[in-house]
Amino acid sequence: MSHVETRQLGNSGINVPLLTFGGNVFGWTVDQNTSFSLLDALVEKGLGFIDTADVYSRWVPGNKGGESETIIGNWLKKSGKRDSIVLATKVGMELSPDKKGLKPQYIRQAVEESLRRLQTDYIDLYQAHRDDEETPLAETLTAFDSLIKEGKVRAIGASNYGAARLQEALQISEREGLARYETLQPEYNLYDRAGYEAELEKVVTEHGLGVINYYSLASGFLSGKYRIAADASKSARGQSVIEKYLNPRGLKILAALDEISSAHHVSPTQVALAWQIARPSITAPIVSATSLKQLDDLVGATQLKLTQSEIEQLATASQK
């Protein structure tokens, strides 16, 4: 197994590699056989931190949600490698009209269904997929706290919470003596910086939370794959990527990534991820791969150390 540096997820006592693998591809852009070889390779390369959700991949025609967890569970049963990975999943996004939100009764039902699909008796990191403002935070946190006490969950995290609600949740946990959110999963990358840096970063830093950010490559834009309008044809989401990112600011970021990746003889992907890994408040950006070749690129990102001037050059290029 390769050696990859690790960091602790908040104060959870759980150590993870510098990158999180996004399991949304399982049962969506990769089939079960390919998923199995990717999971085997992740363990072998020291990148065994897998993030999924009960709702993955409901958006695919014919799917109903739970496909990603099911594939991971089948792999765990076949490989026997449960102790080799850190497993994160989520609850709260709508699976069906009666299966959504963060009410205690639903959390209880959802965790049992996730455990069954994952074919394991515990989840390392169980996350609220998004804030449910209709349910009091104290009720949600009490439900999560019970799961930790029962040994079904080791730590809890929040995804897509605003700064004020995250702060409130942390204060309730402290006041009521409940388990607290140890992690935050926000959108963050070289292009999409404001949402996280403006308010959330202060909260996570103040409370010592781990951060596993999603869209770390801006839907593939920061890999350098989309440089002209015609590149929209390169993937199903290509058109939306071009519309959002292919503008003067986006091109300025790509130019800085090109210059630095050329100096290090690495890919723009590795530089974009290394920039995030170097940020003190970020624990392990989430990134996906659909082939073993792409996985090697990710391993390279964990080993790339940017200079302070390169970090600043990228930050300047990405300023609005």
mmCIF file of C-alpha atoms in Angstrom:
data_model
loop_
_atom_site.group_PDB
_atom_site.id
_atom_site.type_symbol
_atom_site.label_atom_id
_atom_site.label_comp_id
_atom_site.label_asym_id
_atom_site.label_seq_id
_atom_site.Cartn_x
_atom_site.Cartn_y
_atom_site.Cartn_z
ATOM 1 C CA MET A 1 0.000 0.000 0.000
ATOM 2 C CA SER A 2 1.296 3.459 -0.894
ATOM 3 C CA HIS A 3 2.001 5.881 1.894
ATOM 4 C CA VAL A 4 -0.115 9.023 1.728
ATOM 5 C CA GLU A 5 0.009 11.680 4.404
ATOM 6 C CA THR A 6 -3.093 11.766 6.620
ATOM 7 C CA ARG A 7 -4.985 14.382 8.611
ATOM 8 C CA GLN A 8 -7.584 14.120 11.334
ATOM 9 C CA LEU A 9 -11.247 14.820 10.549
ATOM 10 C CA GLY A 10 -12.025 17.581 13.028
ATOM 11 C CA ASN A 11 -11.666 16.170 16.552
ATOM 12 C CA SER A 12 -13.109 12.805 15.576
ATOM 13 C CA GLY A 13 -9.963 10.747 16.018
ATOM 14 C CA ILE A 14 -10.470 9.496 12.434
ATOM 15 C CA ASN A 15 -7.460 9.985 10.169
ATOM 16 C CA VAL A 16 -7.955 10.305 6.428
ATOM 17 C CA PRO A 17 -5.722 10.794 3.374
ATOM 18 C CA LEU A 18 -5.324 14.239 1.771
ATOM 19 C CA LEU A 19 -8.035 13.484 -0.783
ATOM 20 C CA THR A 20 -11.554 12.106 -0.437
ATOM 21 C CA PHE A 21 -12.856 9.886 -3.228
ATOM 22 C CA GLY A 22 -16.303 10.917 -4.448
ATOM 23 C CA GLY A 23 -18.490 7.808 -4.718
ATOM 24 C CA ASN A 24 -21.188 9.485 -6.819
ATOM 25 C CA VAL A 25 -19.609 7.877 -9.915
ATOM 26 C CA PHE A 26 -20.426 4.336 -8.721
ATOM 27 C CA GLY A 27 -23.539 3.191 -10.538
ATOM 28 C CA TRP A 28 -23.544 6.336 -12.670
ATOM 29 C CA THR A 29 -20.497 6.816 -14.913
ATOM 30 C CA VAL A 30 -18.837 3.553 -13.869
ATOM 31 C CA ASP A 31 -20.415 0.112 -13.642
ATOM 32 C CA GLN A 32 -19.947 -2.340 -10.784
ATOM 33 C CA ASN A 33 -16.888 -4.119 -12.214
ATOM 34 C CA THR A 34 -15.029 -0.866 -12.853
ATOM 35 C CA SER A 35 -16.112 0.399 -9.422
ATOM 36 C CA PHE A 36 -14.578 -2.703 -7.814
ATOM 37 C CA SER A 37 -11.223 -2.161 -9.545
ATOM 38 C CA LEU A 38 -11.243 1.527 -8.594
ATOM 39 C CA LEU A 39 -11.989 0.677 -4.947
ATOM 40 C CA ASP A 40 -9.224 -1.959 -4.882
ATOM 41 C CA ALA A 41 -6.787 0.575 -6.348
ATOM 42 C CA LEU A 42 -7.824 3.296 -3.891
ATOM 43 C CA VAL A 43 -6.955 1.032 -0.961
ATOM 44 C CA GLU A 44 -3.692 -0.007 -2.604
ATOM 45 C CA LYS A 45 -2.708 3.637 -3.222
ATOM 46 C CA GLY A 46 -3.577 4.763 0.314
ATOM 47 C CA LEU A 47 -6.624 6.781 -0.745
ATOM 48 C CA GLY A 48 -9.283 4.734 1.024
ATOM 49 C CA PHE A 49 -11.542 7.583 2.176
ATOM 50 C CA ILE A 50 -14.822 7.125 0.279
ATOM 51 C CA ASP A 51 -17.671 9.647 0.388
ATOM 52 C CA THR A 52 -21.089 8.640 -0.890
ATOM 53 C CA ALA A 53 -24.774 9.351 -0.088
ATOM 54 C CA ASP A 54 -28.035 7.440 0.048
ATOM 55 C CA VAL A 55 -29.347 9.523 -2.859
ATOM 56 C CA TYR A 56 -26.495 8.593 -5.276
ATOM 57 C CA SER A 57 -27.339 8.135 -8.144
ATOM 58 C CA ARG A 58 -31.057 8.815 -8.174
ATOM 59 C CA TRP A 59 -30.676 11.302 -11.051
ATOM 60 C CA VAL A 60 -29.807 8.554 -13.552
ATOM 61 C CA PRO A 61 -32.846 7.380 -15.565
ATOM 62 C CA GLY A 62 -34.021 4.062 -14.125
ATOM 63 C CA ASN A 63 -32.212 4.547 -10.792
ATOM 64 C CA LYS A 64 -34.007 5.167 -7.509
ATOM 65 C CA GLY A 65 -31.075 6.092 -5.246
ATOM 66 C CA GLY A 66 -28.872 3.801 -3.172
ATOM 67 C CA GLU A 67 -26.949 2.493 -6.200
ATOM 68 C CA SER A 68 -23.571 3.836 -5.071
ATOM 69 C CA GLU A 69 -23.952 2.466 -1.526
ATOM 70 C CA THR A 70 -25.054 -0.901 -2.949
ATOM 71 C CA ILE A 71 -21.955 -1.194 -5.146
ATOM 72 C CA ILE A 72 -19.667 -0.243 -2.239
ATOM 73 C CA GLY A 73 -21.455 -2.810 -0.061
ATOM 74 C CA ASN A 74 -21.035 -5.541 -2.675
ATOM 75 C CA TRP A 75 -17.332 -4.678 -2.898
ATOM 76 C CA LEU A 76 -16.943 -4.755 0.891
ATOM 77 C CA LYS A 77 -18.565 -8.180 1.029
ATOM 78 C CA LYS A 78 -16.375 -9.530 -1.771
ATOM 79 C CA SER A 79 -13.092 -7.898 -0.708
ATOM 80 C CA GLY A 80 -13.373 -8.028 3.091
ATOM 81 C CA LYS A 81 -11.599 -4.643 3.200
ATOM 82 C CA ARG A 82 -13.911 -2.769 5.570
ATOM 83 C CA ASP A 83 -11.021 -2.018 7.934
ATOM 84 C CA SER A 84 -8.968 -0.573 5.063
ATOM 85 C CA ILE A 85 -11.332 2.292 4.283
ATOM 86 C CA VAL A 86 -12.966 5.258 5.980
ATOM 87 C CA LEU A 87 -16.575 5.287 4.850
ATOM 88 C CA ALA A 88 -18.684 8.436 4.708
ATOM 89 C CA THR A 89 -22.290 8.675 3.596
ATOM 90 C CA LYS A 90 -25.161 11.146 3.914
ATOM 91 C CA VAL A 91 -28.846 11.482 4.713
ATOM 92 C CA GLY A 92 -31.398 14.185 3.982
ATOM 93 C CA MET A 93 -31.719 14.703 0.229
ATOM 94 C CA GLU A 94 -35.026 13.550 -1.212
ATOM 95 C CA LEU A 95 -35.141 9.869 -2.138
ATOM 96 C CA SER A 96 -38.927 9.961 -2.440
ATOM 97 C CA PRO A 97 -41.643 12.319 -1.116
ATOM 98 C CA ASP A 98 -41.699 10.484 2.229
ATOM 99 C CA LYS A 99 -37.920 9.952 2.427
ATOM 100 C CA LYS A 100 -36.149 13.258 2.964
ATOM 101 C CA GLY A 101 -35.066 15.739 5.613
ATOM 102 C CA LEU A 102 -33.512 15.325 9.050
ATOM 103 C CA LYS A 103 -36.365 14.382 11.357
ATOM 104 C CA PRO A 104 -35.167 11.857 13.994
ATOM 105 C CA GLN A 105 -37.523 9.103 12.853
ATOM 106 C CA TYR A 106 -36.326 9.426 9.260
ATOM 107 C CA ILE A 107 -32.639 9.528 10.235
ATOM 108 C CA ARG A 108 -33.201 6.278 12.153
ATOM 109 C CA GLN A 109 -34.841 4.652 9.119
ATOM 110 C CA ALA A 110 -32.278 6.005 6.636
ATOM 111 C CA VAL A 111 -29.222 4.876 8.591
ATOM 112 C CA GLU A 112 -30.539 1.306 8.774
ATOM 113 C CA GLU A 113 -31.143 1.301 5.019
ATOM 114 C CA SER A 114 -27.659 2.699 4.340
ATOM 115 C CA LEU A 115 -26.047 0.113 6.644
ATOM 116 C CA ARG A 116 -27.940 -2.643 4.850
ATOM 117 C CA ARG A 117 -26.879 -1.453 1.387
ATOM 118 C CA LEU A 118 -23.277 -0.914 2.535
ATOM 119 C CA GLN A 119 -23.239 -4.363 4.179
ATOM 120 C CA THR A 120 -21.484 -3.020 7.260
ATOM 121 C CA ASP A 121 -22.483 -2.475 10.873
ATOM 122 C CA TYR A 122 -21.031 1.038 11.196
ATOM 123 C CA ILE A 123 -20.490 4.231 9.202
ATOM 124 C CA ASP A 124 -17.340 6.244 9.933
ATOM 125 C CA LEU A 125 -18.773 9.651 9.010
ATOM 126 C CA TYR A 126 -22.528 10.186 8.721
ATOM 127 C CA GLN A 127 -23.447 13.573 7.269
ATOM 128 C CA ALA A 128 -26.551 15.722 7.073
ATOM 129 C CA HIS A 129 -26.641 16.154 3.285
ATOM 130 C CA ARG A 130 -28.257 19.532 3.573
ATOM 131 C CA ASP A 131 -29.811 21.696 6.253
ATOM 132 C CA ASP A 132 -33.434 20.941 7.108
ATOM 133 C CA GLU A 133 -34.816 24.191 8.485
ATOM 134 C CA GLU A 134 -38.182 22.596 9.287
ATOM 135 C CA THR A 135 -36.636 20.330 11.913
ATOM 136 C CA PRO A 136 -35.113 21.818 15.084
ATOM 137 C CA LEU A 137 -31.342 21.376 15.086
ATOM 138 C CA ALA A 138 -31.462 19.914 18.596
ATOM 139 C CA GLU A 139 -33.763 17.083 17.422
ATOM 140 C CA THR A 140 -31.484 16.201 14.512
ATOM 141 C CA LEU A 141 -28.358 16.315 16.679
ATOM 142 C CA THR A 142 -29.992 14.189 19.389
ATOM 143 C CA ALA A 143 -30.802 11.546 16.762
ATOM 144 C CA PHE A 144 -27.225 11.576 15.462
ATOM 145 C CA ASP A 145 -25.882 11.450 19.030
ATOM 146 C CA SER A 146 -27.905 8.279 19.688
ATOM 147 C CA LEU A 147 -26.418 6.598 16.603
ATOM 148 C CA ILE A 148 -22.909 7.339 17.875
ATOM 149 C CA LYS A 149 -23.745 5.976 21.330
ATOM 150 C CA GLU A 150 -25.099 2.806 19.704
ATOM 151 C CA GLY A 151 -21.890 2.353 17.685
ATOM 152 C CA LYS A 152 -23.649 2.647 14.315
ATOM 153 C CA VAL A 153 -21.824 5.886 13.485
ATOM 154 C CA ARG A 154 -18.374 7.067 14.573
ATOM 155 C CA ALA A 155 -18.669 10.796 13.758
ATOM 156 C CA ILE A 156 -21.146 13.191 12.165
ATOM 157 C CA GLY A 157 -20.766 15.997 9.662
ATOM 158 C CA ALA A 158 -22.729 18.717 7.895
ATOM 159 C CA SER A 159 -22.981 19.339 4.160
ATOM 160 C CA ASN A 160 -24.393 22.466 2.511
ATOM 161 C CA TYR A 161 -25.000 24.377 5.753
ATOM 162 C CA GLY A 162 -24.787 28.158 5.911
ATOM 163 C CA ALA A 163 -22.401 29.720 8.422
ATOM 164 C CA ALA A 164 -25.083 30.901 10.866
ATOM 165 C CA ARG A 165 -26.845 27.540 11.038
ATOM 166 C CA LEU A 166 -23.565 25.647 11.356
ATOM 167 C CA GLN A 167 -22.517 27.936 14.207
ATOM 168 C CA GLU A 168 -25.906 27.427 15.877
ATOM 169 C CA ALA A 169 -25.658 23.638 15.540
ATOM 170 C CA LEU A 170 -22.200 23.646 17.144
ATOM 171 C CA GLN A 171 -23.450 25.800 20.021
ATOM 172 C CA ILE A 172 -26.423 23.479 20.632
ATOM 173 C CA SER A 173 -24.129 20.439 20.723
ATOM 174 C CA GLU A 174 -21.893 22.130 23.249
ATOM 175 C CA ARG A 175 -24.758 23.366 25.404
ATOM 176 C CA GLU A 176 -26.745 20.107 25.358
ATOM 177 C CA GLY A 177 -23.741 17.783 25.611
ATOM 178 C CA LEU A 178 -24.502 16.202 22.226
ATOM 179 C CA ALA A 179 -22.139 14.919 19.572
ATOM 180 C CA ARG A 180 -21.153 17.775 17.280
ATOM 181 C CA TYR A 181 -20.611 18.077 13.570
ATOM 182 C CA GLU A 182 -16.912 17.302 13.123
ATOM 183 C CA THR A 183 -16.839 18.096 9.412
ATOM 184 C CA LEU A 184 -18.286 20.436 6.823
ATOM 185 C CA GLN A 185 -18.761 19.576 3.171
ATOM 186 C CA PRO A 186 -19.047 22.841 1.196
ATOM 187 C CA GLU A 187 -18.535 23.688 -2.472
ATOM 188 C CA TYR A 188 -14.995 25.002 -2.904
ATOM 189 C CA ASN A 189 -12.397 25.244 -5.644
ATOM 190 C CA LEU A 190 -10.099 27.817 -7.250
ATOM 191 C CA TYR A 191 -13.024 29.374 -9.141
ATOM 192 C CA ASP A 192 -15.813 29.011 -6.545
ATOM 193 C CA ARG A 193 -14.155 30.538 -3.498
ATOM 194 C CA ALA A 194 -16.450 33.206 -2.112
ATOM 195 C CA GLY A 195 -19.171 30.979 -0.639
ATOM 196 C CA TYR A 196 -16.711 29.194 1.626
ATOM 197 C CA GLU A 197 -14.109 31.880 2.308
ATOM 198 C CA ALA A 198 -16.573 34.675 3.176
ATOM 199 C CA GLU A 199 -18.128 33.179 6.332
ATOM 200 C CA LEU A 200 -17.885 29.396 6.581
ATOM 201 C CA GLU A 201 -14.102 29.250 6.828
ATOM 202 C CA LYS A 202 -14.144 31.387 9.974
ATOM 203 C CA VAL A 203 -16.627 29.036 11.683
ATOM 204 C CA VAL A 204 -14.742 25.833 10.816
ATOM 205 C CA THR A 205 -11.400 27.325 11.839
ATOM 206 C CA GLU A 206 -12.757 28.650 15.132
ATOM 207 C CA HIS A 207 -14.252 25.262 16.034
ATOM 208 C CA GLY A 208 -11.592 22.999 14.523
ATOM 209 C CA LEU A 209 -13.834 21.227 12.011
ATOM 210 C CA GLY A 210 -12.511 19.132 9.161
ATOM 211 C CA VAL A 211 -13.448 20.276 5.648
ATOM 212 C CA ILE A 212 -14.043 17.892 2.751
ATOM 213 C CA ASN A 213 -15.066 20.177 -0.081
ATOM 214 C CA TYR A 214 -16.934 19.068 -3.200
ATOM 215 C CA TYR A 215 -16.649 20.252 -6.848
ATOM 216 C CA SER A 216 -12.931 20.601 -6.118
ATOM 217 C CA LEU A 217 -12.188 20.586 -9.877
ATOM 218 C CA ALA A 218 -15.187 22.798 -10.794
ATOM 219 C CA SER A 219 -16.944 19.934 -12.632
ATOM 220 C CA GLY A 220 -13.721 19.163 -14.513
ATOM 221 C CA PHE A 221 -12.978 22.711 -15.692
ATOM 222 C CA LEU A 222 -9.811 23.001 -13.580
ATOM 223 C CA SER A 223 -8.386 19.871 -15.227
ATOM 224 C CA GLY A 224 -7.946 21.963 -18.377
ATOM 225 C CA LYS A 225 -10.354 19.767 -20.321
ATOM 226 C CA TYR A 226 -12.598 22.657 -21.393
ATOM 227 C CA ARG A 227 -10.766 25.517 -23.106
ATOM 228 C CA ILE A 228 -12.962 26.508 -26.063
ATOM 229 C CA ALA A 229 -16.725 26.437 -26.648
ATOM 230 C CA ALA A 230 -16.417 23.322 -28.829
ATOM 231 C CA ASP A 231 -15.095 21.385 -25.816
ATOM 232 C CA ALA A 232 -18.664 21.299 -24.491
ATOM 233 C CA SER A 233 -19.088 18.085 -26.485
ATOM 234 C CA LYS A 234 -16.486 16.302 -24.294
ATOM 235 C CA SER A 235 -19.024 15.275 -21.641
ATOM 236 C CA ALA A 236 -22.695 15.263 -20.719
ATOM 237 C CA ARG A 237 -22.172 18.243 -18.432
ATOM 238 C CA GLY A 238 -19.803 20.015 -20.837
ATOM 239 C CA GLN A 239 -22.243 22.694 -21.934
ATOM 240 C CA SER A 240 -23.032 23.818 -18.383
ATOM 241 C CA VAL A 241 -19.309 23.821 -17.505
ATOM 242 C CA ILE A 242 -18.531 26.055 -20.499
ATOM 243 C CA GLU A 243 -21.389 28.412 -19.652
ATOM 244 C CA LYS A 244 -20.302 28.829 -16.036
ATOM 245 C CA TYR A 245 -16.514 28.819 -16.212
ATOM 246 C CA LEU A 246 -15.278 29.646 -19.722
ATOM 247 C CA ASN A 247 -14.867 33.405 -19.290
ATOM 248 C CA PRO A 248 -11.920 35.792 -18.797
ATOM 249 C CA ARG A 249 -11.549 34.862 -15.111
ATOM 250 C CA GLY A 250 -11.730 31.132 -15.839
ATOM 251 C CA LEU A 251 -9.116 31.440 -18.592
ATOM 252 C CA LYS A 252 -6.851 33.423 -16.264
ATOM 253 C CA ILE A 253 -7.035 30.591 -13.719
ATOM 254 C CA LEU A 254 -6.246 27.998 -16.419
ATOM 255 C CA ALA A 255 -3.243 30.047 -17.563
ATOM 256 C CA ALA A 256 -1.834 30.093 -14.012
ATOM 257 C CA LEU A 257 -2.495 26.336 -13.635
ATOM 258 C CA ASP A 258 -0.747 25.696 -16.975
ATOM 259 C CA GLU A 259 2.310 27.710 -15.985
ATOM 260 C CA ILE A 260 2.725 26.025 -12.605
ATOM 261 C CA SER A 261 1.925 22.501 -13.849
ATOM 262 C CA SER A 262 4.501 22.945 -16.625
ATOM 263 C CA ALA A 263 7.150 24.023 -14.080
ATOM 264 C CA HIS A 264 6.487 20.898 -11.973
ATOM 265 C CA HIS A 265 5.879 18.532 -14.950
ATOM 266 C CA VAL A 266 2.487 17.584 -13.552
ATOM 267 C CA SER A 267 -1.135 18.020 -14.654
ATOM 268 C CA PRO A 268 -3.332 21.089 -14.003
ATOM 269 C CA THR A 269 -5.566 18.734 -11.971
ATOM 270 C CA GLN A 270 -2.732 18.044 -9.549
ATOM 271 C CA VAL A 271 -1.942 21.734 -9.145
ATOM 272 C CA ALA A 272 -5.604 22.700 -8.593
ATOM 273 C CA LEU A 273 -5.932 20.035 -5.871
ATOM 274 C CA ALA A 274 -2.535 20.778 -4.293
ATOM 275 C CA TRP A 275 -3.589 24.437 -3.942
ATOM 276 C CA GLN A 276 -6.616 23.354 -1.904
ATOM 277 C CA ILE A 277 -4.688 20.805 0.167
ATOM 278 C CA ALA A 278 -2.226 23.597 1.075
ATOM 279 C CA ARG A 279 -5.010 25.764 2.531
ATOM 280 C CA PRO A 280 -4.875 25.341 6.341
ATOM 281 C CA SER A 281 -8.652 24.979 6.801
ATOM 282 C CA ILE A 282 -9.087 22.282 4.131
ATOM 283 C CA THR A 283 -8.690 18.648 5.199
ATOM 284 C CA ALA A 284 -9.282 16.546 2.074
ATOM 285 C CA PRO A 285 -10.930 17.814 -1.144
ATOM 286 C CA ILE A 286 -13.413 15.419 -2.744
ATOM 287 C CA VAL A 287 -12.552 14.275 -6.238
ATOM 288 C CA SER A 288 -13.684 11.416 -8.459
ATOM 289 C CA ALA A 289 -12.090 9.277 -11.127
ATOM 290 C CA THR A 290 -13.523 6.839 -13.623
ATOM 291 C CA SER A 291 -10.284 5.093 -14.623
ATOM 292 C CA LEU A 292 -7.106 3.788 -12.991
ATOM 293 C CA LYS A 293 -5.062 6.305 -15.013
ATOM 294 C CA GLN A 294 -7.040 9.167 -13.470
ATOM 295 C CA LEU A 295 -6.394 7.685 -10.014
ATOM 296 C CA ASP A 296 -2.621 7.966 -10.559
ATOM 297 C CA ASP A 297 -3.159 11.664 -11.272
ATOM 298 C CA LEU A 298 -4.900 12.017 -7.912
ATOM 299 C CA VAL A 299 -2.069 10.278 -6.035
ATOM 300 C CA GLY A 300 0.314 12.786 -7.640
ATOM 301 C CA ALA A 301 -1.742 15.664 -6.232
ATOM 302 C CA THR A 302 -1.186 14.415 -2.657
ATOM 303 C CA GLN A 303 2.580 14.464 -3.209
ATOM 304 C CA LEU A 304 2.856 17.869 -4.884
ATOM 305 C CA LYS A 305 4.084 20.704 -2.671
ATOM 306 C CA LEU A 306 3.526 24.162 -4.122
ATOM 307 C CA THR A 307 5.727 27.089 -3.119
ATOM 308 C CA GLN A 308 4.180 30.025 -1.273
ATOM 309 C CA SER A 309 4.596 32.200 -4.369
ATOM 310 C CA GLU A 310 2.782 29.602 -6.512
ATOM 311 C CA ILE A 311 -0.077 29.449 -3.988
ATOM 312 C CA GLU A 312 -0.300 33.247 -4.124
ATOM 313 C CA GLN A 313 -0.096 33.281 -7.926
ATOM 314 C CA LEU A 314 -3.127 30.989 -8.146
ATOM 315 C CA ALA A 315 -5.028 32.986 -5.531
ATOM 316 C CA THR A 316 -4.357 36.202 -7.460
ATOM 317 C CA ALA A 317 -5.373 34.670 -10.794
ATOM 318 C CA SER A 318 -8.657 33.507 -9.284
ATOM 319 C CA GLN A 319 -9.621 36.803 -7.653
ATOM 320 C CA LYS A 320 -12.853 38.334 -8.881
#
